[in-house]
Coordinates of C-alpha atoms in Angstrom, one line a residue:
Chain A
M1 CA 0.0 0.0 0.0
Y2 CA 1.1 3.5 -0.8
T3 CA 1.2 6.1 1.9
F4 CA 0.9 9.7 0.8
S5 CA 4.1 11.3 2.0
N6 CA 3.6 14.4 4.2
R7 CA 6.0 16.4 2.2
L8 CA 4.2 15.9 -1.0
R9 CA 0.9 16.6 0.6
L10 CA 2.3 19.8 2.0
F11 CA 3.6 20.7 -1.4
A12 CA 0.2 20.1 -2.9
I13 CA -1.6 22.2 -0.3
I14 CA 0.9 25.0 -0.6
S15 CA 0.6 25.0 -4.4
F16 CA -3.2 25.0 -4.1
V17 CA -3.3 27.9 -1.6
L18 CA -0.7 29.9 -3.4
G19 CA -2.4 29.4 -6.7
A20 CA -5.8 30.4 -5.2
I21 CA -4.3 33.6 -3.7
M22 CA -2.7 34.5 -7.1
V23 CA -5.9 33.8 -9.0
G24 CA -7.8 35.8 -6.4
L25 CA -5.4 38.7 -6.8
S26 CA -5.7 38.6 -10.5
F27 CA -9.5 38.9 -10.2
Y28 CA -9.0 41.7 -7.8
Y29 CA -6.8 43.6 -10.2
T30 CA -9.1 43.3 -13.1
P31 CA -10.7 46.6 -14.1
A32 CA -14.4 46.9 -13.5
N33 CA -15.2 49.5 -16.1
V34 CA -13.7 51.5 -18.9
P35 CA -12.4 54.6 -16.9
E36 CA -10.7 52.2 -14.4
M37 CA -9.1 50.3 -17.3
K38 CA -7.7 53.5 -18.7
A39 CA -6.5 54.7 -15.4
M40 CA -4.7 51.3 -14.9
H41 CA -3.1 51.6 -18.3
A42 CA -1.9 55.1 -17.7
A43 CA -0.4 54.0 -14.4
H44 CA 1.1 50.9 -16.1
D45 CA 2.7 53.0 -18.8
A46 CA 4.1 55.5 -16.3
H47 CA 6.0 52.6 -14.7
G48 CA 7.7 52.0 -18.0
G49 CA 5.9 48.8 -18.9
H50 CA 7.3 45.3 -19.3
G51 CA 9.9 44.2 -21.7
S52 CA 7.8 41.7 -23.5
A53 CA 6.9 42.6 -27.1
A54 CA 3.4 41.3 -26.9
H55 CA 2.8 43.3 -23.8
A56 CA 4.1 46.4 -25.4
D57 CA 1.8 45.9 -28.3
A58 CA -1.1 45.5 -26.1
S59 CA -0.5 48.5 -23.8
H60 CA -2.1 51.7 -24.8
S61 CA -0.9 55.2 -24.3
D62 CA -3.7 57.8 -24.7
D63 CA -2.5 60.7 -26.9
K64 CA 0.2 60.1 -29.3
T65 CA -0.8 56.8 -30.7
S66 CA -4.5 57.0 -30.4
H67 CA -5.1 56.6 -34.1
H68 CA -2.9 53.6 -34.3
D69 CA -4.5 52.4 -31.1
A70 CA -8.0 52.5 -32.5
H71 CA -6.9 50.8 -35.6
E72 CA -5.1 48.1 -33.7
N73 CA -8.2 47.5 -31.5
A74 CA -10.6 47.4 -34.4
H75 CA -8.3 45.0 -36.1
A76 CA -8.1 42.8 -33.0
A77 CA -11.8 42.9 -32.4
D78 CA -12.5 42.0 -36.0
K79 CA -10.3 39.1 -35.8
S80 CA -11.0 37.6 -32.5
H81 CA -14.8 37.8 -32.6
G82 CA -15.1 36.8 -36.1
D83 CA -16.6 39.0 -38.7
K84 CA -19.5 40.3 -36.9
A85 CA -19.6 43.3 -39.1
H86 CA -19.4 41.3 -42.3
A87 CA -22.1 39.0 -41.1
S88 CA -24.7 41.5 -40.2
D89 CA -24.7 44.4 -42.6
G90 CA -21.2 44.8 -44.0
G91 CA -19.1 47.7 -42.8
H92 CA -20.7 48.3 -39.4
H93 CA -18.6 51.1 -38.0
K94 CA -17.1 50.6 -34.6
S95 CA -17.1 53.6 -32.3
Q96 CA -14.4 54.2 -29.7
A97 CA -16.8 53.2 -27.0
D98 CA -17.3 49.9 -28.6
I99 CA -13.6 49.3 -28.9
D100 CA -13.1 50.2 -25.3
K101 CA -15.8 47.9 -24.2
H102 CA -14.3 45.1 -26.2
H103 CA -10.9 45.8 -24.7
L104 CA -12.4 45.8 -21.2
Q105 CA -14.1 42.5 -21.9
Q106 CA -10.9 40.9 -22.9
L107 CA -9.2 42.1 -19.8
Q108 CA -12.1 40.9 -17.6
N109 CA -11.9 37.5 -19.3
K110 CA -8.2 37.1 -18.5
P111 CA -8.4 35.5 -15.1
W112 CA -11.4 33.5 -16.1
A113 CA -9.6 32.2 -19.2
A114 CA -6.5 31.4 -17.2
V115 CA -8.5 29.3 -14.8
Y116 CA -10.3 27.6 -17.7
V117 CA -7.1 26.7 -19.5
A118 CA -5.5 25.2 -16.4
A119 CA -8.7 23.4 -15.4
F120 CA -9.1 22.0 -18.9
F121 CA -5.4 21.0 -19.1
F122 CA -5.5 18.9 -15.9
M123 CA -8.9 17.4 -16.7
M124 CA -7.5 16.5 -20.1
I125 CA -4.6 14.7 -18.5
A126 CA -6.9 12.5 -16.5
L127 CA -9.0 11.9 -19.6
G128 CA -6.0 11.0 -21.7
V129 CA -4.9 8.6 -19.1
L130 CA -8.4 7.0 -19.0
A131 CA -8.2 6.5 -22.7
F132 CA -4.7 5.0 -22.5
Y133 CA -5.9 2.7 -19.7
A134 CA -8.9 1.5 -21.7
I135 CA -6.7 0.8 -24.7
Q136 CA -4.3 -1.2 -22.5
R137 CA -7.2 -3.2 -21.2
A138 CA -8.9 -3.7 -24.6
A139 CA -5.7 -4.7 -26.3
Q140 CA -4.8 -7.0 -23.4
A141 CA -1.3 -5.5 -23.2
G142 CA 1.1 -7.7 -21.4
W143 CA 3.6 -5.0 -20.3
S144 CA 1.4 -2.5 -18.6
P145 CA -0.7 -4.2 -15.9
L146 CA 1.9 -3.2 -13.3
L147 CA 1.1 0.4 -14.1
F148 CA -2.7 0.0 -14.0
R149 CA -3.0 1.3 -10.4
V150 CA -1.0 4.4 -11.3
M151 CA -3.3 5.0 -14.3
E152 CA -6.4 4.4 -12.1
G153 CA -5.0 6.9 -9.6
I154 CA -4.6 9.6 -12.3
G155 CA -8.0 8.7 -13.8
A156 CA -9.6 9.5 -10.4
Y157 CA -9.0 13.2 -11.1
I158 CA -11.6 13.0 -13.9
I159 CA -14.3 13.5 -11.2
P160 CA -13.2 16.8 -9.8
G161 CA -11.8 17.8 -13.2
T162 CA -15.0 17.6 -15.1
I163 CA -17.1 19.0 -12.2
I164 CA -14.9 22.1 -12.2
I165 CA -15.3 22.5 -16.0
I166 CA -19.0 22.2 -15.7
A167 CA -19.0 24.8 -12.9
L168 CA -16.9 27.1 -15.1
I169 CA -19.4 26.6 -17.9
V170 CA -22.3 27.5 -15.6
L171 CA -20.5 30.5 -14.3
S172 CA -20.0 31.7 -17.9
F173 CA -23.7 31.8 -18.5
P174 CA -24.7 35.3 -19.6
S175 CA -27.5 35.4 -17.1
L176 CA -24.9 35.6 -14.3
H177 CA -22.9 38.5 -16.0
L178 CA -19.6 37.2 -14.7
N179 CA -17.5 36.9 -17.8
H180 CA -17.6 36.7 -21.6
L181 CA -15.6 33.5 -22.1
F182 CA -18.0 31.9 -24.5
H183 CA -19.0 34.8 -26.7
W184 CA -21.7 32.9 -28.6
M185 CA -23.7 32.7 -25.3
D186 CA -24.4 36.4 -25.6
P187 CA -28.2 36.5 -26.3
E188 CA -27.7 39.7 -28.3
L189 CA -26.0 37.8 -31.1
V190 CA -29.0 35.6 -31.9
K191 CA -31.7 38.3 -31.4
E192 CA -33.1 38.7 -34.9
G193 CA -33.1 42.3 -36.0
G194 CA -31.0 43.4 -33.0
E195 CA -28.0 45.7 -33.3
H196 CA -25.6 42.9 -32.7
Y197 CA -27.4 40.2 -34.6
D198 CA -24.9 37.7 -35.9
K199 CA -26.3 35.5 -38.7
L200 CA -23.5 32.9 -38.4
T201 CA -23.9 32.4 -34.7
A202 CA -27.7 32.4 -35.0
G203 CA -27.4 29.7 -37.6
K204 CA -25.4 27.5 -35.2
S205 CA -27.8 28.1 -32.2
G206 CA -29.3 24.7 -32.7
W207 CA -26.1 23.3 -31.4
L208 CA -24.6 26.3 -29.6
N209 CA -27.2 27.1 -27.0
T210 CA -26.6 27.2 -23.3
T211 CA -29.1 24.5 -22.4
G212 CA -27.8 22.0 -24.9
F213 CA -24.2 22.9 -24.0
L214 CA -24.8 22.2 -20.3
V215 CA -26.7 18.9 -21.0
R216 CA -24.0 17.7 -23.3
A217 CA -21.3 18.6 -20.8
I218 CA -23.0 16.6 -18.2
I219 CA -23.4 13.6 -20.6
Y220 CA -19.7 13.6 -21.5
S221 CA -18.6 13.9 -17.9
T222 CA -21.0 11.1 -16.9
I223 CA -19.5 8.7 -19.4
W224 CA -16.0 9.4 -18.3
I225 CA -16.7 9.4 -14.6
V226 CA -18.8 6.2 -14.8
Y227 CA -16.0 4.4 -16.6
S228 CA -13.3 5.6 -14.2
I229 CA -15.4 4.4 -11.2
L230 CA -16.5 1.1 -12.7
S231 CA -13.1 0.1 -14.1
R232 CA -11.5 0.9 -10.8
R233 CA -14.1 -1.1 -8.9
F234 CA -13.7 -4.2 -11.1
S235 CA -9.9 -3.9 -11.0
V236 CA -9.9 -3.8 -7.2
R237 CA -12.4 -6.7 -6.9
Q238 CA -10.2 -8.8 -9.2
D239 CA -7.5 -8.7 -6.5
N240 CA -9.6 -10.8 -4.1
S241 CA -11.7 -12.9 -6.4
N242 CA -11.5 -16.6 -7.3
D243 CA -12.1 -16.3 -11.0
N244 CA -11.4 -13.8 -13.8
S245 CA -15.0 -12.5 -14.2
N246 CA -14.0 -9.1 -13.1
F247 CA -11.2 -9.0 -15.5
K248 CA -13.5 -9.9 -18.4
K249 CA -16.0 -7.3 -17.3
N250 CA -13.3 -4.7 -17.4
F251 CA -12.3 -5.9 -20.9
R252 CA -15.8 -5.4 -22.2
L253 CA -16.2 -2.1 -20.3
A254 CA -13.0 -0.8 -21.9
A255 CA -14.2 -1.7 -25.4
V256 CA -17.5 0.0 -24.9
F257 CA -15.8 3.0 -23.2
L258 CA -13.4 3.5 -26.1
V259 CA -16.3 3.8 -28.6
L260 CA -18.2 6.2 -26.4
F261 CA -15.0 8.1 -25.6
L262 CA -14.1 8.8 -29.2
I263 CA -17.6 10.2 -29.8
S264 CA -17.8 12.2 -26.6
E265 CA -14.2 13.5 -26.8
S266 CA -14.7 14.7 -30.3
M267 CA -17.9 16.5 -29.4
M268 CA -16.4 17.8 -26.2
S269 CA -13.6 19.4 -28.2
W270 CA -16.2 21.2 -30.3
D271 CA -18.0 22.4 -27.3
W272 CA -15.3 23.2 -24.8
I273 CA -12.6 24.4 -27.0
M274 CA -13.7 25.1 -30.6
S275 CA -16.8 27.1 -29.6
F276 CA -14.5 29.9 -28.3
D277 CA -13.9 30.7 -31.9
H278 CA -17.6 30.2 -32.8
H279 CA -17.2 31.4 -36.4
W280 CA -14.5 28.9 -37.1
F281 CA -14.6 25.2 -37.6
S282 CA -12.1 22.4 -38.4
T283 CA -12.9 18.8 -39.0
L284 CA -9.9 17.2 -37.4
F285 CA -10.1 19.3 -34.3
G286 CA -11.3 16.4 -32.1
W287 CA -8.3 14.3 -33.1
Y288 CA -6.0 17.1 -32.5
V289 CA -7.3 17.8 -29.0
F290 CA -7.2 14.0 -28.4
A291 CA -3.5 13.7 -29.4
S292 CA -2.7 16.6 -27.0
M293 CA -4.5 14.9 -24.1
F294 CA -3.1 11.5 -24.9
V295 CA 0.5 12.5 -24.9
S296 CA 0.1 14.6 -21.8
G297 CA -1.6 11.7 -20.1
I298 CA 1.1 9.2 -21.0
T299 CA 3.8 11.7 -19.9
V300 CA 2.1 12.1 -16.5
I301 CA 1.9 8.3 -16.1
A302 CA 5.7 8.1 -16.8
L303 CA 6.4 10.9 -14.3
I304 CA 4.3 9.5 -11.5
T305 CA 5.7 6.0 -12.1
I306 CA 9.3 7.4 -11.9
Y307 CA 8.3 9.2 -8.7
L308 CA 6.7 6.1 -7.1
K309 CA 9.6 3.9 -8.2
S310 CA 12.1 6.3 -6.7
R311 CA 10.2 6.1 -3.4
G312 CA 10.5 2.3 -3.5
Y313 CA 6.9 1.5 -4.2
L314 CA 6.8 -0.2 -7.6
E315 CA 9.0 -3.2 -7.0
Y316 CA 8.7 -4.9 -10.3
V317 CA 8.7 -1.9 -12.6
N318 CA 11.9 -1.8 -14.6
D319 CA 13.6 0.2 -17.3
S320 CA 11.7 -1.6 -20.0
H321 CA 8.4 -0.3 -18.7
L322 CA 9.7 3.2 -18.8
H323 CA 11.2 2.5 -22.2
D324 CA 7.7 1.6 -23.5
L325 CA 6.2 4.7 -21.9
A326 CA 8.9 6.9 -23.4
K327 CA 8.3 5.3 -26.8
F328 CA 4.6 6.3 -26.5
M329 CA 5.6 9.8 -25.5
F330 CA 7.9 10.0 -28.5
G331 CA 5.4 8.5 -31.0
I332 CA 2.3 10.5 -29.8
S333 CA 4.3 13.7 -29.8
I334 CA 4.9 13.1 -33.5
F335 CA 1.3 12.2 -34.0
W336 CA 0.3 15.4 -32.3
T337 CA 2.6 17.4 -34.6
Y338 CA 1.2 15.5 -37.6
L339 CA -2.3 16.6 -36.7
W340 CA -1.2 20.1 -35.8
F341 CA 0.5 20.5 -39.2
S342 CA -2.3 18.9 -41.1
Q343 CA -4.7 21.4 -39.7
F344 CA -2.4 24.3 -40.1
M345 CA -1.1 23.5 -43.5
L346 CA -4.5 22.8 -45.1
I347 CA -5.9 26.1 -43.9
W348 CA -2.7 28.0 -44.7
Y349 CA -2.6 26.5 -48.2
S350 CA -6.1 27.2 -49.2
N351 CA -6.2 30.5 -47.3
I352 CA -10.0 30.7 -47.2
P353 CA -10.8 33.9 -45.3
E354 CA -13.4 32.3 -43.0
E355 CA -11.0 29.7 -41.8
V356 CA -7.6 31.4 -42.0
T357 CA -8.5 34.2 -39.4
Y358 CA -8.0 31.5 -36.8
F359 CA -4.3 31.2 -37.6
I360 CA -3.8 34.8 -38.5
T361 CA -4.8 35.9 -34.9
R362 CA -2.5 33.3 -33.5
I363 CA 0.5 34.0 -35.7
D364 CA 0.2 37.8 -35.2
D365 CA -0.6 38.0 -31.5
Y366 CA 0.8 34.7 -30.2
T367 CA 3.9 34.3 -32.3
L368 CA 6.1 32.9 -29.6
P369 CA 3.7 30.5 -27.9
F370 CA 2.3 29.4 -31.2
F371 CA 5.6 28.5 -32.8
G372 CA 7.4 27.9 -29.5
M373 CA 5.1 25.0 -28.7
L374 CA 6.4 23.3 -31.8
G375 CA 9.9 23.4 -30.4
L376 CA 8.6 22.0 -27.0
N377 CA 6.2 19.4 -28.4
L378 CA 8.1 18.2 -31.5
I379 CA 11.7 19.1 -31.9
F380 CA 12.8 18.6 -28.3
P381 CA 11.1 15.2 -27.7
L382 CA 12.0 14.1 -31.2
L383 CA 15.7 14.7 -30.7
I384 CA 16.0 13.6 -27.1
L385 CA 13.7 10.6 -27.1
M386 CA 14.9 9.1 -30.4
N387 CA 17.8 7.4 -28.7
S388 CA 17.0 4.0 -27.4
D389 CA 19.4 4.3 -24.4
F390 CA 18.0 7.7 -23.4
K391 CA 14.5 6.3 -23.2
R392 CA 15.7 4.2 -20.2
L393 CA 17.2 7.0 -18.2
N394 CA 14.9 8.5 -15.6
W395 CA 16.3 12.0 -15.7
I396 CA 15.9 12.2 -19.5
I397 CA 12.3 11.1 -19.3
V398 CA 11.6 13.6 -16.5
I399 CA 13.1 16.5 -18.4
A400 CA 11.4 15.5 -21.7
G401 CA 8.1 15.0 -19.7
I402 CA 8.2 18.5 -18.1
V403 CA 8.9 20.0 -21.5
I404 CA 6.1 18.1 -23.2
L405 CA 3.6 19.0 -20.4
F406 CA 4.5 22.7 -20.6
G407 CA 4.2 22.5 -24.4
H408 CA 0.8 21.0 -24.2
Y409 CA -0.3 23.6 -21.6
L410 CA 0.7 26.2 -24.2
D411 CA -1.2 24.2 -26.8
V412 CA -4.5 24.6 -24.8
F413 CA -3.4 28.2 -24.1
N414 CA -3.1 28.9 -27.8
M415 CA -6.5 27.3 -28.5
V416 CA -8.4 29.2 -25.8
M417 CA -6.7 32.6 -25.3
P418 CA -6.9 34.2 -28.7
A419 CA -10.7 34.2 -28.7
T420 CA -11.1 35.2 -25.1
V421 CA -8.4 37.7 -24.3
G422 CA -7.0 38.4 -27.8
A423 CA -3.8 40.4 -27.7
Q424 CA -4.0 41.0 -24.0
W425 CA -2.4 37.6 -23.1
S426 CA 0.5 37.1 -20.8
L427 CA 1.9 34.3 -18.7
G428 CA 1.5 36.3 -15.5
L429 CA -0.2 36.2 -12.2
A430 CA -3.5 34.6 -13.3
E431 CA -2.0 32.0 -15.5
V432 CA 0.8 30.8 -13.2
G433 CA -1.6 31.0 -10.3
A434 CA -4.2 28.8 -12.1
I435 CA -1.5 26.3 -12.9
L436 CA -0.4 26.1 -9.3
L437 CA -4.0 25.9 -8.1
F438 CA -4.9 22.9 -10.3
L439 CA -1.5 21.3 -9.9
G440 CA -2.0 21.2 -6.1
L441 CA -5.5 19.8 -6.5
F442 CA -4.3 17.3 -9.1
I443 CA -1.5 16.0 -6.9
F444 CA -3.8 15.8 -3.9
V445 CA -6.5 13.9 -5.6
V446 CA -4.3 11.6 -7.6
F447 CA -2.0 10.6 -4.7
T448 CA -5.0 10.2 -2.3
A449 CA -6.5 7.8 -4.9
L450 CA -3.2 5.9 -5.0
T451 CA -3.4 5.2 -1.3
K452 CA -6.7 3.5 -1.6
A453 CA -5.6 0.2 -3.2
P454 CA -2.4 -1.8 -3.4
L455 CA -0.1 -0.5 -6.1
M456 CA 0.1 -3.9 -7.8
A457 CA -3.0 -5.5 -9.3
K458 CA -2.6 -8.9 -7.8
R459 CA -4.7 -11.3 -9.7
N460 CA -4.6 -9.7 -13.1
P461 CA -4.0 -12.6 -15.6
F462 CA -1.2 -10.6 -17.3
I463 CA 0.6 -9.5 -14.1
E464 CA 3.3 -12.3 -14.3
E465 CA 4.1 -11.3 -17.9
S466 CA 4.2 -7.7 -16.9
K467 CA 6.6 -8.4 -14.0
H468 CA 9.0 -10.2 -16.3
F469 CA 8.6 -7.7 -19.1
H470 CA 11.9 -6.8 -20.7
Y471 CA 12.7 -5.2 -24.0
Chain B
M1 CA 48.1 -21.3 -37.1
S2 CA 45.8 -23.8 -38.5
S3 CA 42.5 -22.5 -39.7
K4 CA 40.6 -25.5 -38.5
V5 CA 37.1 -25.1 -37.3
I6 CA 34.6 -27.4 -35.5
Q7 CA 31.0 -27.3 -36.7
A8 CA 28.6 -28.4 -34.1
M9 CA 24.9 -29.0 -35.0
Y10 CA 22.0 -28.4 -32.6
I11 CA 18.3 -29.1 -33.1
D12 CA 16.9 -26.7 -30.5
D13 CA 17.5 -23.0 -30.0
D14 CA 17.4 -23.2 -26.2
V15 CA 20.1 -25.8 -26.2
L16 CA 22.1 -23.7 -28.6
M17 CA 21.8 -20.7 -26.3
A18 CA 23.0 -22.7 -23.4
A19 CA 25.9 -24.1 -25.5
V20 CA 26.9 -20.6 -26.7
K21 CA 27.1 -19.4 -23.1
K22 CA 29.1 -22.5 -22.0
V23 CA 31.6 -22.4 -24.9
R24 CA 32.2 -18.7 -24.2
Q25 CA 32.7 -19.4 -20.6
E26 CA 35.4 -21.9 -21.5
N27 CA 37.1 -19.2 -23.5
H28 CA 36.7 -20.6 -27.0
H29 CA 36.2 -18.3 -29.9
I30 CA 32.8 -18.7 -31.7
E31 CA 33.4 -18.0 -35.3
E32 CA 29.8 -18.0 -36.4
V33 CA 26.4 -19.3 -35.6
Y34 CA 24.0 -20.3 -38.3
T35 CA 20.3 -20.3 -37.5
P36 CA 17.1 -20.7 -39.6
F37 CA 15.4 -17.8 -37.7
P38 CA 16.4 -14.9 -35.4
V39 CA 17.1 -16.4 -31.9
H40 CA 16.2 -13.7 -29.3
G41 CA 19.2 -12.8 -27.2
L42 CA 21.8 -14.8 -29.2
D43 CA 23.8 -11.7 -30.1
K44 CA 24.0 -10.8 -26.4
A45 CA 25.0 -14.3 -25.5
M46 CA 27.7 -14.3 -28.2
G47 CA 28.9 -10.9 -27.0
L48 CA 28.5 -9.2 -30.4
A49 CA 28.7 -5.4 -30.4
P50 CA 25.4 -3.6 -30.8
T51 CA 24.6 -2.4 -34.4
R52 CA 25.2 1.1 -35.4
L53 CA 22.8 0.9 -38.3
A54 CA 20.3 3.2 -36.5
I55 CA 22.9 5.9 -36.2
T56 CA 23.7 5.8 -39.9
A57 CA 20.0 6.0 -40.6
F58 CA 19.7 9.2 -38.5
M59 CA 22.6 10.7 -40.5
Y60 CA 21.1 9.7 -43.8
G61 CA 17.8 11.3 -42.7
C62 CA 19.7 14.5 -42.0
V63 CA 21.2 14.3 -45.5
G64 CA 17.8 13.8 -47.1
L65 CA 16.4 16.8 -45.2
S66 CA 19.3 18.9 -46.4
V67 CA 18.9 17.8 -50.0
A68 CA 15.1 18.6 -49.9
V69 CA 15.6 22.0 -48.3
T70 CA 18.5 23.0 -50.7
M71 CA 16.6 21.7 -53.7
M72 CA 13.4 23.6 -53.0
Y73 CA 15.1 26.7 -51.8
Y74 CA 17.1 26.9 -55.0
I75 CA 14.3 26.0 -57.4
M76 CA 11.3 27.8 -55.8
I77 CA 12.9 30.8 -54.1
V78 CA 16.3 31.6 -55.8
D79 CA 16.1 30.4 -59.4
W80 CA 12.7 31.4 -60.5
P81 CA 10.4 32.7 -57.7
Q82 CA 7.2 32.7 -59.6
N83 CA 3.8 33.7 -58.2
I84 CA 2.0 30.4 -58.2
G85 CA -1.5 30.8 -56.9
G86 CA -0.5 33.6 -54.6
K87 CA 1.9 31.5 -52.5
P88 CA 4.6 33.8 -51.0
S89 CA 7.9 32.9 -52.7
F90 CA 9.8 35.8 -51.2
S91 CA 11.7 33.6 -48.7
F92 CA 12.0 30.0 -47.8
L93 CA 10.3 30.4 -44.4
E94 CA 7.2 32.1 -45.8
N95 CA 6.6 29.3 -48.2
M96 CA 7.8 26.5 -46.0
P97 CA 4.5 24.7 -45.1
A98 CA 4.1 23.8 -48.8
F99 CA 7.6 22.2 -48.7
V100 CA 7.1 20.2 -45.6
P101 CA 5.5 17.1 -47.2
I102 CA 8.5 16.8 -49.6
M103 CA 11.0 17.5 -46.8
F104 CA 9.4 14.7 -44.8
E105 CA 9.3 12.2 -47.6
M106 CA 12.9 12.9 -48.7
T107 CA 14.1 12.4 -45.1
V108 CA 12.3 9.1 -44.9
F109 CA 13.4 8.1 -48.3
F110 CA 17.1 8.8 -47.7
A111 CA 17.1 7.3 -44.2
A112 CA 15.3 4.1 -45.3
H113 CA 17.1 3.4 -48.6
L114 CA 20.6 4.3 -47.6
M115 CA 20.3 2.4 -44.4
V116 CA 19.2 -0.7 -46.4
I117 CA 22.1 -0.3 -48.8
T118 CA 24.4 0.1 -45.8
F119 CA 23.1 -3.1 -44.4
Y120 CA 23.7 -5.0 -47.7
L121 CA 27.2 -3.6 -47.9
R122 CA 28.1 -4.4 -44.4
S123 CA 26.6 -7.9 -44.5
K124 CA 28.0 -8.5 -48.0
L125 CA 24.7 -9.3 -49.6
W126 CA 24.1 -8.9 -53.4
P127 CA 22.4 -10.8 -56.2
F128 CA 24.4 -13.8 -57.5
K129 CA 26.4 -13.9 -54.3
E130 CA 27.4 -17.4 -53.5
A131 CA 25.7 -18.8 -50.4
E132 CA 28.1 -19.3 -47.5
N133 CA 25.9 -21.8 -45.7
P134 CA 27.9 -24.8 -44.4
D135 CA 24.9 -27.0 -44.2
P136 CA 21.6 -26.5 -45.9
R137 CA 19.7 -27.9 -42.9
T138 CA 20.5 -24.7 -41.0
T139 CA 18.0 -22.9 -43.2
D140 CA 15.3 -25.3 -42.1
D141 CA 15.3 -26.6 -38.6
H142 CA 19.0 -27.0 -37.5
F143 CA 21.4 -24.7 -35.7
L144 CA 25.1 -24.7 -36.3
M145 CA 27.9 -23.3 -34.2
E146 CA 31.3 -22.9 -35.7
V147 CA 34.2 -22.8 -33.2
S148 CA 37.8 -22.2 -34.1
V149 CA 40.3 -24.8 -32.9
H150 CA 43.3 -23.6 -30.9
G151 CA 45.0 -26.3 -28.9
D152 CA 43.3 -29.6 -27.9
E153 CA 40.8 -30.6 -30.6
E154 CA 39.5 -33.7 -28.7
E155 CA 38.8 -31.7 -25.5
L156 CA 36.8 -29.2 -27.5
K157 CA 34.9 -31.9 -29.2
A158 CA 34.0 -33.4 -25.8
L159 CA 32.9 -30.0 -24.6
L160 CA 30.6 -29.5 -27.6
L161 CA 29.1 -33.0 -27.3
E162 CA 28.5 -32.3 -23.6
T163 CA 26.5 -29.1 -24.5
G164 CA 24.1 -31.2 -26.5
A165 CA 25.5 -31.1 -30.0
T166 CA 23.9 -33.8 -32.2
E167 CA 26.6 -33.9 -34.9
I168 CA 30.2 -32.7 -34.9
K169 CA 32.4 -32.1 -38.0
V170 CA 35.9 -30.8 -38.2
T171 CA 36.7 -28.9 -41.3
E172 CA 39.3 -26.5 -42.8
K173 CA 38.0 -22.9 -42.8
H174 CA 37.5 -21.9 -46.5

């Protein structure tokens, strides 16, 4: 049995509390109205501003660049919230008040979007692990049963993870007036004949409406949570049973789950990620999000396995198990890049205005995170994990794992931020705070779940093979 | 020095593995082992150095990538930068996404083919090459270990028989 070490528990709690304080402060520092926003910017500029280029772009001085400013804003507004003007009556002129309001909304979205990105990132790790676990079960893999309890432990985070996402979705409902994360939720956009009527969004309201959105979110979450609970239950029961009926049940359950998972995951990616850019669509988006969660999940399995092994808990886990996990990290990193490039290149090549705005906003306003994540998610793992000997070294896997995880955090960041905060992004108080907040929660939930059952699945029919696995 | 070798025949790969370990323990030099199929772990038991074929493949891949980049940079950007369907041909970077499929395929092509050719060269395989097999049965269901003879021939024979050899033949090395 694993006992949650006090130091790790303390680390998780400190991370959670520190993160909560940082996120709380970032909410506190968010301007409440336009005059306040302008006052904050004036104060900010007086301090000389930050060094970052993106920040300098986003900061606004009042007099000398006002023309440039307005142009920049209108440009950003046009890009991030689609072609509202084009859609309604063509050439709807934006007043300065409109621009300021838009700018304010982006700033107000910032802490919300930061929390959403981090919440989604950690939820997606748990979901990726569940998918990996189900595949191992359905494929009757002989090497991995020793790691099943680790995977089940990480999978347990799916319960708080999805509940937090659903809570964030409910908090985004326009009736609560808390944020403008999901712009399509704004009832003004679908009010026929209204000033802000948006034909494109109205046309999608059959799918993109708050009721359906919430109902679907609950359905996806239920599928994942039910699988995580049932598979865990059968797995633990198998330890003390006399036959393999629980193992067989888990096999069938995994097969059913994988079918439901692919459907629900794909639809989830339209709802929870793609709907931020509600004028844009991409057909391989579900796969793309899947690749991201899959590689992050496998990486976290490897990292937690290395941690537990170093604490002396996983007696039979050897270099070959790590080698296999590292091969998956390597292969799925390339798979992710393949999908990223397929999506990017097809849109870049055909350059259709209604699709290409998605990448133009990202390349213009998010140059470093957008291309930087390719370095983190492809080039670094490609070069470092290609060597067979390196895949057996703990420290190499830990370094590659941290780089991959940060890269995929940036990936989610790049998917969510451009449509919610536009050019106002930064990796500051809110973002780091949200990562710490959910990291603390994640570690706490996962390691608590690990203490609940022995770390080796005793009567698994493949456990002997797994113990003697070598490559 | 005589170039005499003893060829010992085995009919089971487990017996062969045990024999290889035993013979190496007794400090005899194993010239060659002929098997009808890959025997897992035989190279380790024989103490063969790991292959460097993967390293050559990586280098060939780098060559392929360089060839692809140079070729397309010269043709599409330097030599005749036409406007083809509005694609930006001002610099390599601006038009790079369109080149990636070719860069990828060339990398794979060079890595794969040159590695295979390297393999043929290093293992001396070509059409019309005369087969070096000492006994045709080793391509079907027998295993053959060739041990060079230095010193007492009878002692070595006894050792090989002890390890489970079914047939033993002493020949001059061709």
